[in-house]
mmCIF file of C-alpha atoms and ligand atoms in Angstrom:
data_model
loop_
_atom_site.group_PDB
_atom_site.id
_atom_site.type_symbol
_atom_site.label_atom_id
_atom_site.label_comp_id
_atom_site.label_asym_id
_atom_site.label_seq_id
_atom_site.Cartn_x
_atom_site.Cartn_y
_atom_site.Cartn_z
ATOM 1 C CA MET A 27 -8.367 -19.047 -22.316
ATOM 2 C CA THR A 28 -4.759 -18.003 -22.674
ATOM 3 C CA SER A 29 -4.374 -14.391 -23.748
ATOM 4 C CA VAL A 30 -6.291 -11.282 -24.742
ATOM 5 C CA ALA A 31 -4.981 -7.899 -25.942
ATOM 6 C CA HIS A 32 -4.227 -5.837 -22.865
ATOM 7 C CA PRO A 33 -6.543 -2.888 -22.265
ATOM 8 C CA ARG A 34 -5.377 0.738 -21.922
ATOM 9 C CA ASP A 35 -7.403 3.335 -20.069
ATOM 10 C CA ARG A 36 -8.562 6.726 -21.404
ATOM 11 C CA TYR A 37 -5.124 8.215 -20.690
ATOM 12 C CA ASP A 38 -3.365 5.268 -22.344
ATOM 13 C CA ARG A 39 -2.294 3.784 -19.011
ATOM 14 C CA PRO A 40 -1.932 -0.029 -18.891
ATOM 15 C CA VAL A 41 -3.392 -2.217 -16.154
ATOM 16 C CA GLY A 42 -0.061 -3.298 -14.743
ATOM 17 C CA SER A 43 -0.111 -3.528 -11.002
ATOM 18 C CA LEU A 44 -2.735 -4.915 -8.619
ATOM 19 C CA ARG A 45 -2.887 -4.447 -4.869
ATOM 20 C CA LEU A 46 -4.753 -7.214 -3.139
ATOM 21 C CA SER A 47 -6.091 -6.377 0.280
ATOM 22 C CA VAL A 48 -6.388 -9.771 1.959
ATOM 23 C CA THR A 49 -8.035 -8.520 5.140
ATOM 24 C CA ASP A 50 -9.504 -5.277 6.462
ATOM 25 C CA ARG A 51 -8.410 -6.108 10.036
ATOM 26 C CA CYS A 52 -5.328 -4.663 11.658
ATOM 27 C CA ASN A 53 -3.321 -5.102 14.852
ATOM 28 C CA MET A 54 -2.278 -1.433 14.859
ATOM 29 C CA ARG A 55 -4.212 1.817 14.915
ATOM 30 C CA CYS A 56 -1.987 4.338 13.102
ATOM 31 C CA ARG A 57 -3.443 7.792 13.500
ATOM 32 C CA TYR A 58 -3.176 8.543 9.779
ATOM 33 C CA CYS A 59 -5.130 5.414 8.852
ATOM 34 C CA MET A 60 -7.289 4.079 11.721
ATOM 35 C CA PRO A 61 -7.705 6.846 14.306
ATOM 36 C CA GLU A 62 -11.247 5.993 15.442
ATOM 37 C CA GLU A 63 -12.314 3.943 18.449
ATOM 38 C CA SER A 64 -14.400 1.484 16.459
ATOM 39 C CA TYR A 65 -14.853 0.337 12.875
ATOM 40 C CA VAL A 66 -17.401 -1.280 10.584
ATOM 41 C CA TRP A 67 -15.784 -4.499 9.281
ATOM 42 C CA LEU A 68 -16.490 -6.366 6.078
ATOM 43 C CA PRO A 69 -18.717 -9.405 6.766
ATOM 44 C CA ARG A 70 -16.580 -12.563 7.010
ATOM 45 C CA ALA A 71 -18.675 -14.444 4.462
ATOM 46 C CA SER A 72 -17.936 -11.768 1.886
ATOM 47 C CA LEU A 73 -14.148 -12.252 2.020
ATOM 48 C CA LEU A 74 -12.724 -13.922 -1.059
ATOM 49 C CA SER A 75 -11.262 -17.390 -0.519
ATOM 50 C CA PHE A 76 -7.749 -18.220 -1.719
ATOM 51 C CA GLU A 77 -9.296 -20.097 -4.654
ATOM 52 C CA GLU A 78 -11.289 -17.002 -5.628
ATOM 53 C CA LEU A 79 -8.276 -14.723 -5.230
ATOM 54 C CA GLU A 80 -6.105 -17.029 -7.313
ATOM 55 C CA ARG A 81 -8.694 -17.157 -10.069
ATOM 56 C CA LEU A 82 -9.076 -13.383 -10.160
ATOM 57 C CA VAL A 83 -5.317 -12.848 -10.220
ATOM 58 C CA ARG A 84 -5.073 -15.307 -13.112
ATOM 59 C CA LEU A 85 -7.718 -13.333 -15.011
ATOM 60 C CA PHE A 86 -6.036 -10.026 -14.190
ATOM 61 C CA ALA A 87 -2.732 -11.477 -15.407
ATOM 62 C CA ILE A 88 -4.398 -12.467 -18.678
ATOM 63 C CA SER A 89 -5.598 -8.843 -18.865
ATOM 64 C CA GLY A 90 -2.085 -7.424 -18.408
ATOM 65 C CA VAL A 91 -1.311 -7.334 -14.687
ATOM 66 C CA GLU A 92 2.320 -8.296 -14.029
ATOM 67 C CA LYS A 93 2.812 -7.096 -10.473
ATOM 68 C CA VAL A 94 0.813 -8.054 -7.388
ATOM 69 C CA ARG A 95 1.216 -6.592 -3.921
ATOM 70 C CA LEU A 96 -0.505 -8.175 -0.925
ATOM 71 C CA THR A 97 -1.670 -5.635 1.593
ATOM 72 C CA GLY A 98 -4.538 -4.828 3.948
ATOM 73 C CA GLY A 99 -5.332 -4.046 6.799
ATOM 74 C CA GLU A 100 -2.491 -6.116 8.102
ATOM 75 C CA PRO A 101 -1.974 -8.940 5.591
ATOM 76 C CA LEU A 102 -0.118 -11.175 8.056
ATOM 77 C CA LEU A 103 -3.357 -11.494 10.038
ATOM 78 C CA ARG A 104 -4.811 -13.519 7.176
ATOM 79 C CA HIS A 105 -4.620 -17.194 8.079
ATOM 80 C CA ASP A 106 -2.150 -19.294 6.066
ATOM 81 C CA LEU A 107 -0.874 -16.429 3.896
ATOM 82 C CA PRO A 108 2.142 -18.382 2.524
ATOM 83 C CA ASN A 109 -0.378 -20.745 0.929
ATOM 84 C CA LEU A 110 -1.844 -17.804 -1.021
ATOM 85 C CA VAL A 111 1.657 -16.639 -1.965
ATOM 86 C CA SER A 112 2.584 -20.035 -3.390
ATOM 87 C CA ARG A 113 -0.672 -20.145 -5.362
ATOM 88 C CA LEU A 114 -0.079 -16.658 -6.819
ATOM 89 C CA ARG A 115 3.549 -17.495 -7.522
ATOM 90 C CA ARG A 116 2.370 -20.100 -9.992
ATOM 91 C CA VAL A 117 0.065 -17.737 -11.914
ATOM 92 C CA PRO A 118 1.514 -17.261 -15.413
ATOM 93 C CA GLY A 119 2.431 -13.637 -16.160
ATOM 94 C CA ILE A 120 2.936 -12.472 -12.570
ATOM 95 C CA ARG A 121 6.593 -11.501 -12.531
ATOM 96 C CA ASP A 122 6.653 -9.585 -9.254
ATOM 97 C CA LEU A 123 4.985 -10.574 -6.002
ATOM 98 C CA ALA A 124 5.373 -8.218 -3.048
ATOM 99 C CA LEU A 125 3.883 -7.652 0.408
ATOM 100 C CA THR A 126 3.391 -4.550 2.560
ATOM 101 C CA THR A 127 3.219 -5.215 6.300
ATOM 102 C CA ASN A 128 3.496 -3.382 9.597
ATOM 103 C CA GLY A 129 6.039 -6.045 10.578
ATOM 104 C CA ILE A 130 4.564 -7.046 13.943
ATOM 105 C CA LEU A 131 4.161 -10.706 12.908
ATOM 106 C CA LEU A 132 7.014 -10.826 10.413
ATOM 107 C CA ASP A 133 9.484 -12.608 12.672
ATOM 108 C CA ARG A 134 7.198 -15.662 12.475
ATOM 109 C CA TRP A 135 6.306 -15.386 8.780
ATOM 110 C CA ALA A 136 9.336 -14.000 6.878
ATOM 111 C CA GLU A 137 10.874 -17.378 6.122
ATOM 112 C CA PRO A 138 7.665 -19.226 5.149
ATOM 113 C CA LEU A 139 6.771 -16.303 2.874
ATOM 114 C CA ARG A 140 10.175 -16.372 1.231
ATOM 115 C CA ASN A 141 9.967 -20.148 0.767
ATOM 116 C CA ALA A 142 6.524 -19.732 -0.770
ATOM 117 C CA GLY A 143 8.022 -17.466 -3.431
ATOM 118 C CA LEU A 144 7.453 -13.890 -2.251
ATOM 119 C CA ASP A 145 9.877 -11.585 -4.100
ATOM 120 C CA ARG A 146 9.835 -8.345 -2.163
ATOM 121 C CA LEU A 147 8.868 -6.915 1.201
ATOM 122 C CA THR A 148 7.915 -3.419 2.302
ATOM 123 C CA ILE A 149 7.710 -2.839 6.026
ATOM 124 C CA SER A 150 6.042 0.244 7.474
ATOM 125 C CA LEU A 151 7.951 1.863 10.299
ATOM 126 C CA ASP A 152 7.473 5.563 10.984
ATOM 127 C CA THR A 153 9.451 5.907 14.167
ATOM 128 C CA LEU A 154 12.417 4.368 15.937
ATOM 129 C CA ARG A 155 11.013 5.340 19.318
ATOM 130 C CA PRO A 156 8.790 2.699 20.933
ATOM 131 C CA GLU A 157 6.985 5.270 23.082
ATOM 132 C CA ARG A 158 5.998 7.226 19.971
ATOM 133 C CA LEU A 159 4.589 4.145 18.298
ATOM 134 C CA ARG A 160 2.625 3.371 21.456
ATOM 135 C CA GLU A 161 1.121 6.828 21.413
ATOM 136 C CA PHE A 162 0.644 7.154 17.659
ATOM 137 C CA ALA A 163 -0.361 3.624 16.653
ATOM 138 C CA ARG A 164 -1.592 2.207 19.959
ATOM 139 C CA THR A 165 0.820 -0.707 20.057
ATOM 140 C CA ASP A 166 3.724 -1.642 22.301
ATOM 141 C CA ARG A 167 5.123 -4.055 19.729
ATOM 142 C CA HIS A 168 7.897 -1.865 18.343
ATOM 143 C CA PRO A 169 10.535 -4.491 19.268
ATOM 144 C CA ASP A 170 8.595 -7.076 17.245
ATOM 145 C CA VAL A 171 8.740 -4.839 14.165
ATOM 146 C CA LEU A 172 12.527 -4.538 14.501
ATOM 147 C CA ARG A 173 12.769 -8.310 14.925
ATOM 148 C CA GLY A 174 10.592 -8.687 11.844
ATOM 149 C CA ILE A 175 12.939 -6.548 9.744
ATOM 150 C CA ALA A 176 15.928 -8.619 10.889
ATOM 151 C CA ALA A 177 14.015 -11.833 10.152
ATOM 152 C CA ALA A 178 13.263 -10.592 6.630
ATOM 153 C CA ARG A 179 16.969 -10.125 5.986
ATOM 154 C CA HIS A 180 17.839 -13.522 7.415
ATOM 155 C CA ALA A 181 15.147 -15.143 5.288
ATOM 156 C CA GLY A 182 17.030 -13.945 2.214
ATOM 157 C CA PHE A 183 14.900 -11.006 1.029
ATOM 158 C CA THR A 184 17.294 -8.733 -0.809
ATOM 159 C CA THR A 185 14.894 -5.916 -1.661
ATOM 160 C CA ILE A 186 13.512 -4.699 1.657
ATOM 161 C CA LYS A 187 11.975 -1.270 1.834
ATOM 162 C CA VAL A 188 10.933 0.564 4.952
ATOM 163 C CA ASN A 189 8.075 3.036 4.497
ATOM 164 C CA ALA A 190 7.925 5.988 6.875
ATOM 165 C CA VAL A 191 4.994 8.384 6.610
ATOM 166 C CA ILE A 192 6.372 11.741 7.753
ATOM 167 C CA ILE A 193 4.005 13.964 9.716
ATOM 168 C CA ARG A 194 5.115 17.341 10.960
ATOM 169 C CA ASP A 195 4.086 17.046 14.616
ATOM 170 C CA TYR A 196 4.984 13.367 14.879
ATOM 171 C CA ASN A 197 8.273 12.224 13.423
ATOM 172 C CA LEU A 198 9.823 15.013 11.355
ATOM 173 C CA ASP A 199 12.753 15.060 13.779
ATOM 174 C CA GLU A 200 13.608 11.429 12.900
ATOM 175 C CA LEU A 201 14.724 11.804 9.267
ATOM 176 C CA GLY A 202 18.422 11.423 10.145
ATOM 177 C CA ASP A 203 17.784 8.507 12.519
ATOM 178 C CA LEU A 204 15.676 6.707 9.927
ATOM 179 C CA LEU A 205 18.349 7.199 7.245
ATOM 180 C CA ALA A 206 21.000 5.845 9.630
ATOM 181 C CA PHE A 207 18.734 2.901 10.460
ATOM 182 C CA GLY A 208 18.307 2.137 6.758
ATOM 183 C CA ARG A 209 22.053 2.203 6.226
ATOM 184 C CA SER A 210 22.859 -0.001 9.212
ATOM 185 C CA GLU A 211 20.078 -2.526 8.494
ATOM 186 C CA GLY A 212 20.711 -2.679 4.745
ATOM 187 C CA VAL A 213 17.160 -1.577 3.894
ATOM 188 C CA GLU A 214 15.984 1.351 1.777
ATOM 189 C CA VAL A 215 13.935 3.914 3.652
ATOM 190 C CA ARG A 216 11.192 5.702 1.757
ATOM 191 C CA PHE A 217 9.662 8.844 3.148
ATOM 192 C CA ILE A 218 5.963 9.050 2.294
ATOM 193 C CA GLU A 219 3.992 12.264 2.210
ATOM 194 C CA TYR A 220 0.939 12.216 4.468
ATOM 195 C CA MET A 221 -2.088 11.609 2.227
ATOM 196 C CA ASP A 222 -5.690 12.702 2.627
ATOM 197 C CA VAL A 223 -6.987 9.222 1.862
ATOM 198 C CA GLY A 224 -10.145 7.702 3.341
ATOM 199 C CA GLY A 225 -9.449 6.890 6.990
ATOM 200 C CA ALA A 226 -7.171 9.900 7.518
ATOM 201 C CA THR A 227 -9.914 11.841 9.284
ATOM 202 C CA ARG A 228 -7.354 14.010 11.176
ATOM 203 C CA TRP A 229 -5.553 15.039 7.977
ATOM 204 C CA SER A 230 -4.626 18.685 7.425
ATOM 205 C CA MET A 231 -2.256 20.257 4.922
ATOM 206 C CA ASP A 232 -0.115 21.873 7.622
ATOM 207 C CA GLN A 233 0.880 18.374 8.836
ATOM 208 C CA VAL A 234 2.094 17.336 5.378
ATOM 209 C CA VAL A 235 5.845 17.536 4.831
ATOM 210 C CA SER A 236 6.445 17.931 1.110
ATOM 211 C CA LYS A 237 9.142 16.247 -0.947
ATOM 212 C CA GLN A 238 10.738 19.646 -1.420
ATOM 213 C CA GLU A 239 10.942 20.302 2.313
ATOM 214 C CA LEU A 240 12.216 16.772 2.988
ATOM 215 C CA LEU A 241 15.015 17.241 0.463
ATOM 216 C CA GLU A 242 15.935 20.625 1.921
ATOM 217 C CA LEU A 243 16.077 19.233 5.451
ATOM 218 C CA ILE A 244 18.094 16.182 4.435
ATOM 219 C CA GLY A 245 20.410 18.333 2.298
ATOM 220 C CA ARG A 246 21.089 20.618 5.281
ATOM 221 C CA THR A 247 22.151 17.770 7.570
ATOM 222 C CA HIS A 248 23.556 15.197 5.129
ATOM 223 C CA GLY A 249 24.934 17.229 2.209
ATOM 224 C CA PRO A 250 23.856 17.125 -1.442
ATOM 225 C CA THR A 251 21.366 14.518 -2.628
ATOM 226 C CA THR A 252 21.475 13.062 -6.143
ATOM 227 C CA LEU A 253 18.381 11.853 -7.979
ATOM 228 C CA LEU A 254 18.776 8.309 -9.308
ATOM 229 C CA ALA A 255 17.299 7.263 -12.645
ATOM 230 C CA GLY A 256 14.393 4.860 -12.233
ATOM 231 C CA ASP A 257 11.150 3.442 -13.528
ATOM 232 C CA PRO A 258 8.874 6.419 -14.333
ATOM 233 C CA ARG A 259 5.825 4.358 -13.253
ATOM 234 C CA ALA A 260 7.247 3.753 -9.769
ATOM 235 C CA PRO A 261 5.727 6.068 -7.146
ATOM 236 C CA ALA A 262 9.023 6.660 -5.315
ATOM 237 C CA GLU A 263 11.780 8.905 -6.575
ATOM 238 C CA ARG A 264 15.107 7.540 -5.389
ATOM 239 C CA PHE A 265 18.060 9.555 -4.192
ATOM 240 C CA THR A 266 21.551 8.933 -2.938
ATOM 241 C CA LEU A 267 23.578 10.768 -0.312
ATOM 242 C CA VAL A 268 27.291 11.484 -0.664
ATOM 243 C CA ASP A 269 28.079 8.506 1.609
ATOM 244 C CA GLY A 270 26.159 6.208 -0.773
ATOM 245 C CA THR A 271 23.012 5.835 1.364
ATOM 246 C CA ARG A 272 19.966 5.445 -0.836
ATOM 247 C CA PHE A 273 16.502 6.580 0.088
ATOM 248 C CA GLY A 274 13.204 7.282 -1.611
ATOM 249 C CA ILE A 275 10.463 9.877 -1.430
ATOM 250 C CA VAL A 276 6.846 9.241 -2.411
ATOM 251 C CA ALA A 277 5.333 12.652 -3.099
ATOM 252 C CA SER A 278 1.778 11.410 -3.491
ATOM 253 C CA THR A 279 0.231 14.547 -2.012
ATOM 254 C CA THR A 280 2.217 17.468 -3.401
ATOM 255 C CA ALA A 281 3.455 15.961 -6.699
ATOM 256 C CA PRO A 282 1.102 13.119 -7.611
ATOM 257 C CA PHE A 283 2.029 10.699 -10.373
ATOM 258 C CA CYS A 284 -1.446 9.898 -11.731
ATOM 259 C CA GLY A 285 -0.324 10.362 -15.340
ATOM 260 C CA GLN A 286 1.746 7.147 -15.107
ATOM 261 C CA CYS A 287 -0.518 5.222 -12.747
ATOM 262 C CA ASP A 288 -1.061 1.569 -13.628
ATOM 263 C CA ARG A 289 -2.270 0.613 -10.136
ATOM 264 C CA SER A 290 -5.634 -0.658 -9.047
ATOM 265 C CA ARG A 291 -6.881 -2.257 -5.859
ATOM 266 C CA LEU A 292 -9.020 -5.184 -4.878
ATOM 267 C CA THR A 293 -10.618 -5.167 -1.429
ATOM 268 C CA ALA A 294 -10.765 -8.389 0.587
ATOM 269 C CA ASP A 295 -14.417 -8.755 -0.450
ATOM 270 C CA GLY A 296 -13.612 -8.502 -4.149
ATOM 271 C CA THR A 297 -14.489 -4.885 -4.916
ATOM 272 C CA TRP A 298 -12.150 -3.512 -7.578
ATOM 273 C CA PHE A 299 -11.139 0.134 -7.221
ATOM 274 C CA LEU A 300 -9.389 1.915 -10.066
ATOM 275 C CA CYS A 301 -7.941 4.629 -7.844
ATOM 276 C CA LEU A 302 -7.035 5.148 -4.213
ATOM 277 C CA TYR A 303 -9.487 8.041 -4.182
ATOM 278 C CA ALA A 304 -12.292 6.422 -6.209
ATOM 279 C CA GLU A 305 -15.758 6.855 -4.738
ATOM 280 C CA ALA A 306 -16.997 3.433 -5.854
ATOM 281 C CA GLY A 307 -15.631 0.144 -7.135
ATOM 282 C CA VAL A 308 -16.710 -2.783 -9.289
ATOM 283 C CA ASP A 309 -18.150 -5.855 -7.561
ATOM 284 C CA LEU A 310 -16.105 -8.773 -8.898
ATOM 285 C CA ARG A 311 -17.241 -11.068 -6.072
ATOM 286 C CA GLU A 312 -20.735 -11.008 -7.497
ATOM 287 C CA SER A 313 -19.377 -12.126 -10.878
ATOM 288 C CA LEU A 314 -17.322 -14.904 -9.288
ATOM 289 C CA ARG A 315 -20.126 -16.236 -7.136
ATOM 290 C CA ARG A 316 -22.863 -16.158 -9.752
ATOM 291 C CA GLY A 317 -20.670 -18.404 -11.901
ATOM 292 C CA ALA A 318 -19.458 -15.981 -14.580
ATOM 293 C CA SER A 319 -17.007 -17.575 -17.027
ATOM 294 C CA ASP A 320 -13.345 -16.550 -17.311
ATOM 295 C CA ALA A 321 -14.104 -14.806 -20.606
ATOM 296 C CA GLU A 322 -16.959 -12.807 -19.027
ATOM 297 C CA ILE A 323 -14.808 -11.641 -16.125
ATOM 298 C CA CYS A 324 -11.934 -10.727 -18.461
ATOM 299 C CA ASP A 325 -14.436 -8.717 -20.493
ATOM 300 C CA GLN A 326 -15.625 -6.978 -17.354
ATOM 301 C CA ILE A 327 -12.009 -6.125 -16.450
ATOM 302 C CA ARG A 328 -11.322 -4.858 -19.957
ATOM 303 C CA GLN A 329 -14.419 -2.708 -20.243
ATOM 304 C CA THR A 330 -13.934 -1.234 -16.796
ATOM 305 C CA TRP A 331 -10.278 -0.419 -17.391
ATOM 306 C CA GLU A 332 -10.907 1.054 -20.846
ATOM 307 C CA GLY A 333 -13.317 3.533 -19.253
ATOM 308 C CA ARG A 334 -10.879 4.575 -16.510
ATOM 309 C CA THR A 335 -10.312 8.315 -16.205
ATOM 310 C CA ASP A 336 -9.235 8.444 -12.526
ATOM 311 C CA ARG A 337 -6.590 10.932 -11.466
ATOM 312 C CA GLY A 338 -7.666 11.187 -7.834
ATOM 313 C CA ALA A 339 -4.622 12.783 -6.210
ATOM 314 C CA GLU A 340 -4.273 15.349 -8.998
ATOM 315 C CA ALA A 341 -7.919 16.293 -8.587
ATOM 316 C CA ARG A 342 -7.339 16.824 -4.853
ATOM 317 C CA LEU A 343 -4.414 19.152 -5.676
ATOM 318 C CA GLY A 344 -6.823 21.517 -7.359
ATOM 319 C CA GLN A 345 -8.978 21.961 -4.212
ATOM 320 C CA SER A 346 -8.565 25.269 -2.460
ATOM 321 C CA GLU A 347 -10.050 24.344 0.952
ATOM 322 C CA ARG A 348 -8.490 20.945 1.423
ATOM 323 C CA GLY A 349 -9.369 18.866 4.499
ATOM 324 C CA ALA A 350 -10.047 15.201 5.267
ATOM 325 C CA LEU A 351 -11.473 13.322 2.269
ATOM 326 C CA TYR A 352 -14.438 11.844 4.167
ATOM 327 C CA PRO A 353 -16.097 12.533 7.490
ATOM 328 C CA VAL A 354 -16.335 9.531 9.844
ATOM 329 C CA GLU A 355 -20.040 8.966 9.063
ATOM 330 C CA ALA A 356 -19.290 8.573 5.343
ATOM 331 C CA LEU A 357 -16.602 5.995 6.145
ATOM 332 C CA ARG A 358 -18.990 4.073 8.373
ATOM 333 C CA ALA A 359 -21.631 4.118 5.651
ATOM 334 C CA ASP A 360 -19.184 2.415 3.265
ATOM 335 C CA PRO A 361 -16.068 0.942 4.901
ATOM 336 C CA ARG A 362 -14.549 0.314 1.453
ATOM 337 C CA ARG A 363 -13.651 4.001 1.488
ATOM 338 C CA GLU A 364 -11.155 3.267 4.262
ATOM 339 C CA MET A 365 -7.470 2.975 3.390
ATOM 340 C CA HIS A 366 -7.189 -0.132 5.586
ATOM 341 C CA THR A 367 -9.977 -1.796 3.559
ATOM 342 C CA ARG A 368 -8.927 -0.595 0.142
ATOM 343 C CA GLY A 369 -5.271 -1.450 0.706
ATOM 344 C CA GLY A 370 -2.408 1.038 0.686
HETATM 345 N N1 LIG B 414 -0.837 -2.666 7.448
HETATM 346 C C1 LIG B 414 0.165 -2.694 6.460
HETATM 347 C C2 LIG B 414 1.175 -1.592 6.681
HETATM 348 O O1 LIG B 414 0.907 -0.674 7.449
HETATM 349 O O2 LIG B 414 2.226 -1.681 6.076
HETATM 350 C C3 LIG B 414 -0.384 -2.624 5.039
HETATM 351 C C4 LIG B 414 -1.547 -1.729 4.790
HETATM 352 S S1 LIG B 414 -1.245 0.011 5.021
HETATM 353 C C5 LIG B 414 -2.803 0.702 4.593
HETATM 354 C C6 LIG B 414 -0.199 0.336 3.625
HETATM 355 C C7 LIG B 414 0.592 1.616 3.655
HETATM 356 O O3 LIG B 414 -0.287 2.714 3.632
HETATM 357 C C8 LIG B 414 1.482 1.786 4.885
HETATM 358 O O4 LIG B 414 2.832 1.947 4.487
HETATM 359 C C9 LIG B 414 0.958 3.043 5.515
HETATM 360 O O5 LIG B 414 1.972 3.792 6.123
HETATM 361 C C10 LIG B 414 0.324 3.755 4.343
HETATM 362 N N2 LIG B 414 -0.677 4.745 4.746
HETATM 363 C C11 LIG B 414 -1.823 4.543 5.423
HETATM 364 N N3 LIG B 414 -2.485 5.710 5.614
HETATM 365 C C12 LIG B 414 -1.719 6.678 5.044
HETATM 366 C C13 LIG B 414 -1.849 8.088 4.913
HETATM 367 N N4 LIG B 414 -2.884 8.756 5.397
HETATM 368 N N5 LIG B 414 -0.872 8.748 4.250
HETATM 369 C C14 LIG B 414 0.193 8.091 3.730
HETATM 370 N N6 LIG B 414 0.378 6.767 3.826
HETATM 371 C C15 LIG B 414 -0.573 6.057 4.479
HETATM 372 FE FE1 LIG B 415 -1.299 1.218 10.313
HETATM 373 FE FE2 LIG B 415 -1.239 -0.413 8.154
HETATM 374 FE FE3 LIG B 415 -2.873 -0.896 10.170
HETATM 375 FE FE4 LIG B 415 -3.328 1.198 8.620
HETATM 376 S S1 LIG B 415 -3.434 -0.903 7.988
HETATM 377 S S2 LIG B 415 -3.477 1.112 10.876
HETATM 378 S S3 LIG B 415 -1.240 1.817 8.147
HETATM 379 S S4 LIG B 415 -0.650 -0.856 10.285
HETATM 380 FE FE1 LIG B 416 -3.218 6.332 -9.344
HETATM 381 FE FE2 LIG B 416 -5.405 7.348 -8.248
HETATM 382 FE FE3 LIG B 416 -3.094 7.344 -6.887
HETATM 383 FE FE4 LIG B 416 -3.453 8.983 -9.009
HETATM 384 S S1 LIG B 416 -4.527 9.021 -7.055
HETATM 385 S S2 LIG B 416 -1.639 7.730 -8.573
HETATM 386 S S3 LIG B 416 -4.704 7.677 -10.349
HETATM 387 S S4 LIG B 416 -4.276 5.539 -7.528
#
């Protein structure tokens, strides 16, 4: 089968962008994502093979997906990832292939990923202070992350973004240092509001630093900021400082962008979630493994998407007593509620 009319959801949003979580495992324990001592992992046998992932991406592309982002957990923990990248690179209709990583293993993998056809890289780095990362994310591999960013540049990636989740009692004093780092390394830093997603069991509103406050603080130290025109579907708003430094802000908590959202997520075991906050997903692994035809799976994608009404972050805005999304027991009962399983 070659093409079908692309579905729109109930708010006329297209299915444009798919995040593929390739593993639920991680070699970090960021406090805003994996703060607990132990986790319930997806059974190994349930993880989709590269063949299964490639087939699903092909069917999603037929249904309208143009952008794929590999994520996790930590995607670079998945064995032989460049092989998956080169397979997805060949899928007709996929015009943008990106990866989000914590960077620990990037020094080893940047070049093979580039050679396999990866277009863009986002590296998560919240702090420039190794001792903070040790405390906050339980890793002493800060130098490896910096090496990974340098390796990405040397490998020829031109669009490198660095994501920094800003949390009031953690790294709010590093805005200037992170902007200077972005300028000197030739990467664009994006400040991300702390979200009350599954996994963030220590979340509280007083730790969130809003876009408005970020802009005020940056304006005070760096002078006026100018908003740059951009793709209205992109989550980040981009700004420039008077010295030309560009940076982004993702205001997912205080100014969510659900109205334009074309993103959905596939867990490593093939459960398709239509929203970061969705309670349940659709089991595409079952369809794959019972031998459903391409046309049947495309139909399943279409029907599911056409029924989509999700506006998770907006719905959270309306809550008066806002705390963590799930208690730990609810996350243990269904690990697909975790951000590290669902894919950020
Ligand atoms: N492990 C990879 C990484 O950290 O880049 C990929 C997966 S991680 C779940 C993807 C992104 O989600 C990271 O940039 C991370 O900072 C972000 N993230 C996780 N929990 C978050 C939270 N509670 N609020 C905001 N961003 C969060
Ligand atoms: Fe941190 Fe990413 Fe691992 Fe979550 S999945 S603990 S954000 S490195
Ligand atoms: Fe999209 Fe859901 Fe995030 Fe809103 S909360 S932007 S609908 S994924």
